[in-house]
Short mmCIF file of C-alpha atoms and ligand atoms in Angstrom, two decimals:
data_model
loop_
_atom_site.label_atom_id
_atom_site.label_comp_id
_atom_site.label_asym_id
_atom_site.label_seq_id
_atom_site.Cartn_x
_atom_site.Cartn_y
_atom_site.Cartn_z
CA UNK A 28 18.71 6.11 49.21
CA UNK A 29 19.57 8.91 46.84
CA UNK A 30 17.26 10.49 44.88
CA UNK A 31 17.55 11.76 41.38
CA UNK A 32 15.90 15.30 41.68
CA UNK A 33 15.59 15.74 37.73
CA UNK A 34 12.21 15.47 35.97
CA UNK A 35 12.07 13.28 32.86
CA UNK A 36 15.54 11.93 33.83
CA UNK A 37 17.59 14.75 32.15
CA UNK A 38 21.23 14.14 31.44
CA UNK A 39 20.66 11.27 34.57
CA UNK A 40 23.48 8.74 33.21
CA UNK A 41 21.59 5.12 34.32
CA UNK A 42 23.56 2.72 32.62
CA UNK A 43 26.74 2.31 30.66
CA UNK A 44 26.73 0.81 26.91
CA UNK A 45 28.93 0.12 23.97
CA UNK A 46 27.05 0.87 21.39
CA UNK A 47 25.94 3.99 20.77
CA UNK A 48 27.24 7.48 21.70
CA UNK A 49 26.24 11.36 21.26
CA UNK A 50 28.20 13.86 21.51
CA UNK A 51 26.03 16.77 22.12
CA UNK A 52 29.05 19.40 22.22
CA UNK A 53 30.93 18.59 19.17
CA UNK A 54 26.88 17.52 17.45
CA UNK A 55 28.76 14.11 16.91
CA UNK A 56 26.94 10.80 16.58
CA UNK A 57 29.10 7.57 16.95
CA UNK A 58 27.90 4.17 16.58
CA UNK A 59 30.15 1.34 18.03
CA UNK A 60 33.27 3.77 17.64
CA UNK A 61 32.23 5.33 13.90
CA UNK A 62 31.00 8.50 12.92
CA UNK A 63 27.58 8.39 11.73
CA UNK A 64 28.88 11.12 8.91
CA UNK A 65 31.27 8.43 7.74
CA UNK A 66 28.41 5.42 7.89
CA UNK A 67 26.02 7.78 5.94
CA UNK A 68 28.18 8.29 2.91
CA UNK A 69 30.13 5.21 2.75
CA UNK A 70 28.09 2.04 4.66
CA UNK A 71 24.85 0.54 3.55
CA UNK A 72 22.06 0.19 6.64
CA UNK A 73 22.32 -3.73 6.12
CA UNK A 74 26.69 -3.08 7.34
CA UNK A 75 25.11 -0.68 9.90
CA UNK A 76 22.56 -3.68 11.64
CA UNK A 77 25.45 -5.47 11.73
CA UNK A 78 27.54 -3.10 13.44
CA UNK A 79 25.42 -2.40 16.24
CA UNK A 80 24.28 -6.27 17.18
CA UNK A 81 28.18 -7.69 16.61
CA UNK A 82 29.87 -4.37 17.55
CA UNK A 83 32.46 -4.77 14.65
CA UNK A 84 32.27 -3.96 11.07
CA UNK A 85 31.77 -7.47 9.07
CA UNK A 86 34.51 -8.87 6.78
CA UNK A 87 33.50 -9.66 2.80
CA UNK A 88 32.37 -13.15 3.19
CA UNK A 89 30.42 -12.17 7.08
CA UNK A 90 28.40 -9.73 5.23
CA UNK A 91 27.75 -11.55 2.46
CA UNK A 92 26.10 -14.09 4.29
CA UNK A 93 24.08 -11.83 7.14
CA UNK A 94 23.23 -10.06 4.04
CA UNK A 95 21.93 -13.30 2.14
CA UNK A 96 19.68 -14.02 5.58
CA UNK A 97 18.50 -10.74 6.31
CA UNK A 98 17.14 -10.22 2.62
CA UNK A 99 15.87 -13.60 2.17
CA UNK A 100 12.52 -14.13 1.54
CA UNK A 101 11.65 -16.63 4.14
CA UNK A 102 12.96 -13.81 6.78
CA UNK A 103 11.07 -11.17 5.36
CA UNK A 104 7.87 -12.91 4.61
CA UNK A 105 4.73 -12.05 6.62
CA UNK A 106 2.83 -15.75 8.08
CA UNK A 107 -0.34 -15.51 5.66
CA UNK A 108 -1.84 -15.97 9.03
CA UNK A 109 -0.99 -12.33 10.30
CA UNK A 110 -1.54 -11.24 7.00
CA UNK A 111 -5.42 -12.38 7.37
CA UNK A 112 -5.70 -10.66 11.13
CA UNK A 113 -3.89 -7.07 9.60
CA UNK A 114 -7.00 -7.61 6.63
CA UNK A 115 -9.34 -8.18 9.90
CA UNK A 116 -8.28 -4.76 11.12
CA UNK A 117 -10.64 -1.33 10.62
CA UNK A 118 -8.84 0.33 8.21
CA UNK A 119 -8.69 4.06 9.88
CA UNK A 120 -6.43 1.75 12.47
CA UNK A 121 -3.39 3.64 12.44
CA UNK A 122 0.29 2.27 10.83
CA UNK A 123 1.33 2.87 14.34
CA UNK A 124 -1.00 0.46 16.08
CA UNK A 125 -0.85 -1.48 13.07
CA UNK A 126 3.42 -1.87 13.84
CA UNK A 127 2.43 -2.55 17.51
CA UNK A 128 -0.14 -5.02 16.93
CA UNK A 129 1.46 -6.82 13.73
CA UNK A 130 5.36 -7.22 15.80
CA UNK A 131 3.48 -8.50 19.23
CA UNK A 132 1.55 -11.03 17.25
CA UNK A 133 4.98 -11.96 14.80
CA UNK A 134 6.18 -13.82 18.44
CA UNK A 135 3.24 -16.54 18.11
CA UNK A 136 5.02 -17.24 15.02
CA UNK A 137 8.41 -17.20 15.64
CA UNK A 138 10.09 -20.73 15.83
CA UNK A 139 12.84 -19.27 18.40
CA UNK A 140 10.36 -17.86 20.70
CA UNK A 141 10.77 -20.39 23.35
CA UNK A 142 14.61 -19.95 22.98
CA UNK A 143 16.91 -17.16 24.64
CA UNK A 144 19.76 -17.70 23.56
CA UNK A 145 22.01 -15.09 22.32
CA UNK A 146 22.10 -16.68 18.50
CA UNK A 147 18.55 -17.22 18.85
CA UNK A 148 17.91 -13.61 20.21
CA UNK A 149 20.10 -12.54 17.23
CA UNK A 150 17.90 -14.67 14.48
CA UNK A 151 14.63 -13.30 16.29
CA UNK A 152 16.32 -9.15 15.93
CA UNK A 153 16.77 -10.40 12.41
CA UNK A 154 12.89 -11.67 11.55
CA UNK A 155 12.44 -7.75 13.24
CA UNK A 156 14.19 -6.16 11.00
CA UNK A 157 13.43 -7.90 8.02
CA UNK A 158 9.66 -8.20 8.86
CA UNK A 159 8.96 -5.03 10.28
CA UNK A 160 9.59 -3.45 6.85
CA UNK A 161 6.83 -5.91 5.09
CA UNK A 162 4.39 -5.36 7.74
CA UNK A 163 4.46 -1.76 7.07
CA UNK A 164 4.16 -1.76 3.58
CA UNK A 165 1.36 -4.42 3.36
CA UNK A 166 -1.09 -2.05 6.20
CA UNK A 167 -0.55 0.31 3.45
CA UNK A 168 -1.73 -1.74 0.83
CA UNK A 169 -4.29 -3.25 2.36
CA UNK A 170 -6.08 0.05 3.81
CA UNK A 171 -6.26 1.04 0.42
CA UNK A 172 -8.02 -1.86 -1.02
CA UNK A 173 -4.84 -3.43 -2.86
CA UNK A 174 -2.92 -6.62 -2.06
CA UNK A 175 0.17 -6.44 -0.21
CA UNK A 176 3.14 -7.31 -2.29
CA UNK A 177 5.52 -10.11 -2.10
CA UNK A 178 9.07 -9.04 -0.53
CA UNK A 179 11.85 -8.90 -3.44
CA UNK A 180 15.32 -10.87 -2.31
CA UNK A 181 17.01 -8.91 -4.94
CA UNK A 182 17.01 -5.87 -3.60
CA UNK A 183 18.32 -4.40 -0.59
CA UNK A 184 15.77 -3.55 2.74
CA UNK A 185 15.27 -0.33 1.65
CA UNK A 186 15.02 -0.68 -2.12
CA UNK A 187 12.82 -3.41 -0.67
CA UNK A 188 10.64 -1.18 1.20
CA UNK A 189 9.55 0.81 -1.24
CA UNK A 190 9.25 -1.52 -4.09
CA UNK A 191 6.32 -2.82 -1.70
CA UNK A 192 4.76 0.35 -1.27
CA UNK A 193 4.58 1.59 -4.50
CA UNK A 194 4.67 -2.00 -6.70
CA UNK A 195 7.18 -0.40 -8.71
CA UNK A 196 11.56 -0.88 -8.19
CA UNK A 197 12.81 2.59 -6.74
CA UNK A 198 15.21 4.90 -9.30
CA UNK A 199 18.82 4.55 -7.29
CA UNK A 200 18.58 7.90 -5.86
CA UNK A 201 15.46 6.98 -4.42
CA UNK A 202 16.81 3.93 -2.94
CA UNK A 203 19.94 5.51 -1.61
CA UNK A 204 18.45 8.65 -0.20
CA UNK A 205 16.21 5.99 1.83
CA UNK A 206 19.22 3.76 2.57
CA UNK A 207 21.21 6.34 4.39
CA UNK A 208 17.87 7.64 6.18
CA UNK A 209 17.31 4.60 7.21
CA UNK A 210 21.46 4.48 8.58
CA UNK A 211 20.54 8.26 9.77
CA UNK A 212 17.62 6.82 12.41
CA UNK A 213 19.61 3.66 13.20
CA UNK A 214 20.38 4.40 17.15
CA UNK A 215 20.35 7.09 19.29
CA UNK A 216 21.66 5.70 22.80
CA UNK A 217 19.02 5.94 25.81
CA UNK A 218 16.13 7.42 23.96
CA UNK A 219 12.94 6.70 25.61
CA UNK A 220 12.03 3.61 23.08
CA UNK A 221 15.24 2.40 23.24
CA UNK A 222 15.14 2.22 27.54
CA UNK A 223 11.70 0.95 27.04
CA UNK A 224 12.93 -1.86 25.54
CA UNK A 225 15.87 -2.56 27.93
CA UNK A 226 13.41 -2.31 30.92
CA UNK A 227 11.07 -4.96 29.32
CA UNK A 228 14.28 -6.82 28.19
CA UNK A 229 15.27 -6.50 31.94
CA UNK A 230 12.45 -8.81 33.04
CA UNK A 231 13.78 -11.54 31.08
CA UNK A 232 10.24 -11.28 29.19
CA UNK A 233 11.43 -11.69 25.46
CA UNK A 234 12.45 -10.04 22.42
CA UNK A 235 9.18 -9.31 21.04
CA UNK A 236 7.78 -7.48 24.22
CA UNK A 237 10.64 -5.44 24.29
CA UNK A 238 9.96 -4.20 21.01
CA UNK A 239 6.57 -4.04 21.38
CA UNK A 240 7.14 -1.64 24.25
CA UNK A 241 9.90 0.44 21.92
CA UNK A 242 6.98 1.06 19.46
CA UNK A 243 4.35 2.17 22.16
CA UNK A 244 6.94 4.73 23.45
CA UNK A 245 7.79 5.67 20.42
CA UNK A 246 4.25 6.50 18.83
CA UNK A 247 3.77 9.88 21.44
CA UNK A 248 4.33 12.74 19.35
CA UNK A 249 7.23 14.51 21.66
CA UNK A 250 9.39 10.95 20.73
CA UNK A 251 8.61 10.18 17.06
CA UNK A 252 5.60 12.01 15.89
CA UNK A 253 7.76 14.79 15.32
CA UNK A 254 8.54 14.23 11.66
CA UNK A 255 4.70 14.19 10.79
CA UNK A 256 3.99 17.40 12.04
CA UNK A 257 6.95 18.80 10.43
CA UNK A 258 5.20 17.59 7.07
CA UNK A 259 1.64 18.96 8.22
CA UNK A 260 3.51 22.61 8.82
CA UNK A 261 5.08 22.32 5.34
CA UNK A 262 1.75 22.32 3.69
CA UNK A 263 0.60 24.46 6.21
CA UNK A 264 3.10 26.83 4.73
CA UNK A 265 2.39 26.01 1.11
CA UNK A 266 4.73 28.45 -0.26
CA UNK A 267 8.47 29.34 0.45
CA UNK A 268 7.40 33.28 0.58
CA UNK A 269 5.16 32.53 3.17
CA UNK A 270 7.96 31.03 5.50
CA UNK A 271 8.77 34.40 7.52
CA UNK A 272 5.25 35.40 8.14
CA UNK A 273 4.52 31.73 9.52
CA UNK A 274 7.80 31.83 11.91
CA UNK A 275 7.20 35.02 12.61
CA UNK A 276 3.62 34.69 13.98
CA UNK A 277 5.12 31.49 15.39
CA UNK A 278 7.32 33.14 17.44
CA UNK A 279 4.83 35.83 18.85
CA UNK A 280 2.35 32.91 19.54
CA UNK A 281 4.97 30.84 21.24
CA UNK A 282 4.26 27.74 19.18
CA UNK A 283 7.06 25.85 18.99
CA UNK A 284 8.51 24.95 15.86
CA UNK A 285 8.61 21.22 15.10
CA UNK A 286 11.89 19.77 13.92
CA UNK A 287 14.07 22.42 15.75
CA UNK A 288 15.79 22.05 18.65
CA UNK A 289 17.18 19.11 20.40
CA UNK A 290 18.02 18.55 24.03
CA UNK A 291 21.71 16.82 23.67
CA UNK A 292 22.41 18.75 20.69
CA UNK A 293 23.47 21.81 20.93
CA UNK A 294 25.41 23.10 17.63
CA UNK A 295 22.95 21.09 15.60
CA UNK A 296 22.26 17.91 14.69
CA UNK A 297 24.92 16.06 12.21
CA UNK A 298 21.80 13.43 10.79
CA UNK A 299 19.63 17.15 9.91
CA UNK A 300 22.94 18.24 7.81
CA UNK A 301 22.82 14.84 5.51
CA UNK A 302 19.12 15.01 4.99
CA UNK A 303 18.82 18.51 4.21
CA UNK A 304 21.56 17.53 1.13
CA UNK A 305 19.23 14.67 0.63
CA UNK A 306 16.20 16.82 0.45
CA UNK A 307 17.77 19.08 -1.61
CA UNK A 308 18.95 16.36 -4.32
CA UNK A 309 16.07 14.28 -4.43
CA UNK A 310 13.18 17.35 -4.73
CA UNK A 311 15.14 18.76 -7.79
CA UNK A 312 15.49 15.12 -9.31
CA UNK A 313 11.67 14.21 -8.28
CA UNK A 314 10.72 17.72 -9.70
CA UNK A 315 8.99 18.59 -6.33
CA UNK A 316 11.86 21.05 -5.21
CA UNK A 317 9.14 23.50 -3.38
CA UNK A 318 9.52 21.10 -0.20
CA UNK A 319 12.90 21.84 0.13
CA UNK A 320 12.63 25.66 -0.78
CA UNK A 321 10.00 25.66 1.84
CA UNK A 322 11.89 24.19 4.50
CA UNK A 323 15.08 25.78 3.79
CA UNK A 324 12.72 29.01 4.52
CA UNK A 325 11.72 28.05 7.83
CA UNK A 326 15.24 26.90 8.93
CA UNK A 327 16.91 30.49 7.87
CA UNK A 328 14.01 32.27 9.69
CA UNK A 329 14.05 29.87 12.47
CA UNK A 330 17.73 29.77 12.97
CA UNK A 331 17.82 33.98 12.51
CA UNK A 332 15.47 34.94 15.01
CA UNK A 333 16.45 32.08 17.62
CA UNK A 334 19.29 30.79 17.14
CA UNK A 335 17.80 27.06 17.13
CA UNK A 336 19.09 24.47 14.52
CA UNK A 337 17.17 21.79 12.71
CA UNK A 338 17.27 18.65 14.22
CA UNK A 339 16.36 15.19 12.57
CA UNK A 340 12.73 15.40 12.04
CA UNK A 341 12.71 18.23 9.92
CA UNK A 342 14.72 17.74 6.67
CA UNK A 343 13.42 13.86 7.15
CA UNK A 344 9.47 15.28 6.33
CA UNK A 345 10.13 16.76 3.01
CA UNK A 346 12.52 13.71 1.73
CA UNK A 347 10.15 10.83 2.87
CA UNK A 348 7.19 13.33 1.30
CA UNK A 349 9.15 13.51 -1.89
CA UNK A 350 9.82 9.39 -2.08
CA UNK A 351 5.66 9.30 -1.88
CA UNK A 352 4.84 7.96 1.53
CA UNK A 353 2.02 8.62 3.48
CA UNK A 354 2.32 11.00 6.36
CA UNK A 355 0.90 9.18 9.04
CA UNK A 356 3.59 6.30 7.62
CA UNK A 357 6.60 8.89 8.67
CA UNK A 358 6.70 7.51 12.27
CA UNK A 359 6.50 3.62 11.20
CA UNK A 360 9.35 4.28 9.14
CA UNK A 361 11.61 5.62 11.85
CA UNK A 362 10.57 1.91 13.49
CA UNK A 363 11.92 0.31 10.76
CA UNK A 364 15.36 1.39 10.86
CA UNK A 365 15.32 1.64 14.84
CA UNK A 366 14.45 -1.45 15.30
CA UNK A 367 17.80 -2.63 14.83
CA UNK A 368 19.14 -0.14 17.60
CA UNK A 369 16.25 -1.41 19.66
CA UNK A 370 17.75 -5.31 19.68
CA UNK A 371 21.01 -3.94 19.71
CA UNK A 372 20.41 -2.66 23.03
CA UNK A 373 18.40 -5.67 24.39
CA UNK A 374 21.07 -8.14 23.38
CA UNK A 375 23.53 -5.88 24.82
CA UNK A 376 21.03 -5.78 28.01
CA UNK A 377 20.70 -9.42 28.09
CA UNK A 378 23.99 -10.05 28.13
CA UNK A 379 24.57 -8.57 31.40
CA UNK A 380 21.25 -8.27 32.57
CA UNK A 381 20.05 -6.70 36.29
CA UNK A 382 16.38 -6.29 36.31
CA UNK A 383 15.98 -2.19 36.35
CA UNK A 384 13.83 -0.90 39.30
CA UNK A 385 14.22 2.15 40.39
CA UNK A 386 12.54 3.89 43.25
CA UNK A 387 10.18 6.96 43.71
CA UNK A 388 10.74 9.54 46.44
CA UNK A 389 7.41 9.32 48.31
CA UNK A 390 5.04 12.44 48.72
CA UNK A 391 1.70 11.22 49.51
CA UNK A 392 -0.45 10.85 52.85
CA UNK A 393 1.30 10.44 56.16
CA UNK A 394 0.23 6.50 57.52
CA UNK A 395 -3.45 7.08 58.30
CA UNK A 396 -6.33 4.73 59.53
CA UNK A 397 -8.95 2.87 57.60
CA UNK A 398 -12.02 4.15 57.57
CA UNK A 399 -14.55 2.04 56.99
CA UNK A 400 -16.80 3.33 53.89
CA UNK A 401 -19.99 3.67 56.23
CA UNK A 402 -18.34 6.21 58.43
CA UNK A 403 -16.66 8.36 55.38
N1 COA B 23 10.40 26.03 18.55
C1 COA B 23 10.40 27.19 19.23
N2 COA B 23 11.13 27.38 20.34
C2 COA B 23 11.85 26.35 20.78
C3 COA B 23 11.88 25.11 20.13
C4 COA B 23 11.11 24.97 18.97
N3 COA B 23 11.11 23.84 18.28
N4 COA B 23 12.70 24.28 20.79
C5 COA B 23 13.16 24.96 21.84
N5 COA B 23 12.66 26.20 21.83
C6 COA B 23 12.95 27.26 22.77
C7 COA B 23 12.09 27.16 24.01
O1 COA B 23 10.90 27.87 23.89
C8 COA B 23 13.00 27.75 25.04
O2 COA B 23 13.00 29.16 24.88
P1 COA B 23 13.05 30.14 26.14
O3 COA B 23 14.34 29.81 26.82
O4 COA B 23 13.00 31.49 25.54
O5 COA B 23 11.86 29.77 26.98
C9 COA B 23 14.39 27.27 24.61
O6 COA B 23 14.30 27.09 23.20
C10 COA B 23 14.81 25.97 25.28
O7 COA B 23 13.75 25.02 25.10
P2 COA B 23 13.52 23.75 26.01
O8 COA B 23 12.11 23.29 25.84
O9 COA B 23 14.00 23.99 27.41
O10 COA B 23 14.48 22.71 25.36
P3 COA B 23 14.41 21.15 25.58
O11 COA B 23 15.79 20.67 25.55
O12 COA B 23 13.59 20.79 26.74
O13 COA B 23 13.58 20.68 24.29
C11 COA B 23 12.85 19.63 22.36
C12 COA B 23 14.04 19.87 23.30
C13 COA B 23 13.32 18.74 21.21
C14 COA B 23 11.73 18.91 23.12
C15 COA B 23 12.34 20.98 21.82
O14 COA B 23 13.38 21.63 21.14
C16 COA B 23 11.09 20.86 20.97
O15 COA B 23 9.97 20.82 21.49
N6 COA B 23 11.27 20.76 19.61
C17 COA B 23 10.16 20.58 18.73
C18 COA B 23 9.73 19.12 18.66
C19 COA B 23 10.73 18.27 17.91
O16 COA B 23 11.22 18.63 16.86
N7 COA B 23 10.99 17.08 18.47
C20 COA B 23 11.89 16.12 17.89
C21 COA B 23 13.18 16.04 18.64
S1 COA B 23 14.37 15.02 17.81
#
């Protein structure tokens, strides 16, 4: 038996896959053979689902009609039956454990459940996507006293998204900047949600657990939390002239810097270069351009002293800030687009599935004899 000798897993390759791939020397991110630079500024995150679950870019009349299913409101709509148990909820619950409690109940509702086949594992990834979106939205509504609103077929999943937070329809740069953020979090190969979900898939439990276990891993602050403390250290800040003292002291303190740095990255992350640009855009349009000024601060004094580059989290924090949502609603978000990466990967495990069990190198006790607990 061989063993691994590298905590966490680091660069340990433990499966192969089609869909996703990073190329940490060139800061390239592909998805199913495109860049995700090309995807941002010409593909819409509905064309981006269905890249990653059919592996192919859909022709006119495919998209049309994934499009017409994914947007509908029968796929989108919440049973008024987990809409009473989210109202049953203490409302300091977070959006977090809302997500994880609202998508592992979804599966008592789900007319496929039974079912694993691959079209019926593709219809479930679709109630996901389209659901995950409404479930978020109506936990915000509903801690704050208001009803949740009614999903609107007309408009896209993100346009969607925050027409249900905010009762309102979003301008178009509002809706686009969240459209390509939304393409921006899409996949990110073995990620620790993402294997999550494959080893749950790997059991041959069911769609729902799998995701279920994706949002668990993914609520720890050193996976997705990240963007929300980004956001706390930006009012932290308050001020773009207070940017250098605040790295500086920083630095001397040894704090680390949240939203710089990546592990597979290293000349920067392409998804930090698009939202910066979005950041940048949307704060002047929104009037609310000290978010950006603030952060570009930190990244010139960040990147001078250390050489470290911004990665996804931290241009994401000032955009999603700027669109109006909640803080604590930064990490849900990130859900809500990965979720399609998430089924992606379990149909993909599924479809050449070998339970994953790997072993530990044992350290503990040499065989010893019982003692019985009167003679301890
Ligand atoms: N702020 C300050 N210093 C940082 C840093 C940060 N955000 N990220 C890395 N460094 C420094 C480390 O202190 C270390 O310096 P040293 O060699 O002088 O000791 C060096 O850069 C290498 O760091 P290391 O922790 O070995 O890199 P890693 O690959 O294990 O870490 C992250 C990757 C993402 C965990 C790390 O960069 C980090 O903690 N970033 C902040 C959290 C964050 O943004 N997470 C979201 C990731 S998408």
């Amino acid at each position: 038996m061989s063993t691994v000798n590298k905590a966490g897993l680091e660069d340990v390759v433990v499966s192969t896959s089609d869909i996703c791939f990073i190329d940490g020397r060139e800061g390239r991110l592909i998805y199913r053979g495109y860049d995700v630079d090309d995807l941002a500024v010409q593909s819409t995150f509905e064309e981006v689902v269905y890249l990653l679950w059919y592996g192919a870019l859909p022709t006119k009349k495919e998209y049309d009609a994934f499009y017409k299913t994914l947007s509908a409101t029968a796929t989108r709509r919440l049973p008024p039956k987990l809409v009473a148990l989210l109202r049953g909820l203490p409302k300091k619950t977070t959006p977090m454990e809302v997500l994880r409690t609202g998508v592992s109940a979804l599966s008592a509702f789900d007319p496929d459940d039974p079912d694993n086949s691959r079209e019926a594992e593709i219809r479930k990834a679709m109630r996901l996507t389209a659901q995950m979106p409404t479930l978020v939205a109506a936990w915000e509504r509903i801690r704050r006293g208001k009803a949740p609103i009614a999903p609107n077929p007309k408009l896209n999943l993100a346009a969607n998204f925050l027409y249900m937070m905010f009762g309102k329809k979003p301008t178009d740069l509002a809706a686009k900047t969240f459209d390509v953020a939304l393409i921006l979090h899409a996949d990110h190969e073995f990620n620790a949600s993402t294997f999550a979900a494959r080893v749950t898939a790997a059991t041959l439990s069911d769609m729902y657990s799998a995701v279920t276990s994706a949002i668990g891993a993914l609520k720890g602050p050193l996976h997705g939390g990240a963007n929300e403390q980004v956001m706390a250290m930006l009012e932290e800040v308050g001020k773009p002239e207070r940017a250098a003292a605040f790295v500086e002291e920083a630095f001397q303190k040894k704090r680390r810097i949240m939203g710089f740095g990546h592990r597979v990255y290293q000349r920067g992350d392409p998804r930090a270069r698009h939202l910066m640009r979005m950041s940048e855009r949307l704060g002047q349009a929104a009037g609310a351009p000290e978010w950006y000024q603030i952060s570009q601060k930190i990244h010139a004094e960040v990147q001078a002293r250390k050489q470290l580059l911004p990665n996804v989290d931290f241009y994401s924090a000032s955009v999603y800030h700027v669109l109006g949502i909640p803080r604590d609603l930064f990490t849900p978000i990130f859900a809500v687009s990965r979720v399609c990466g998430w089924t992606a990967h379990v149909l993909e495990q599924l479809a050449n599935n070998r339970l994953i069990r790997p072993r530990a190198e044992y350290r503990g006790p040499a065989p010893r004899g019982y003692v019985p607990i009167d003679r301890r």
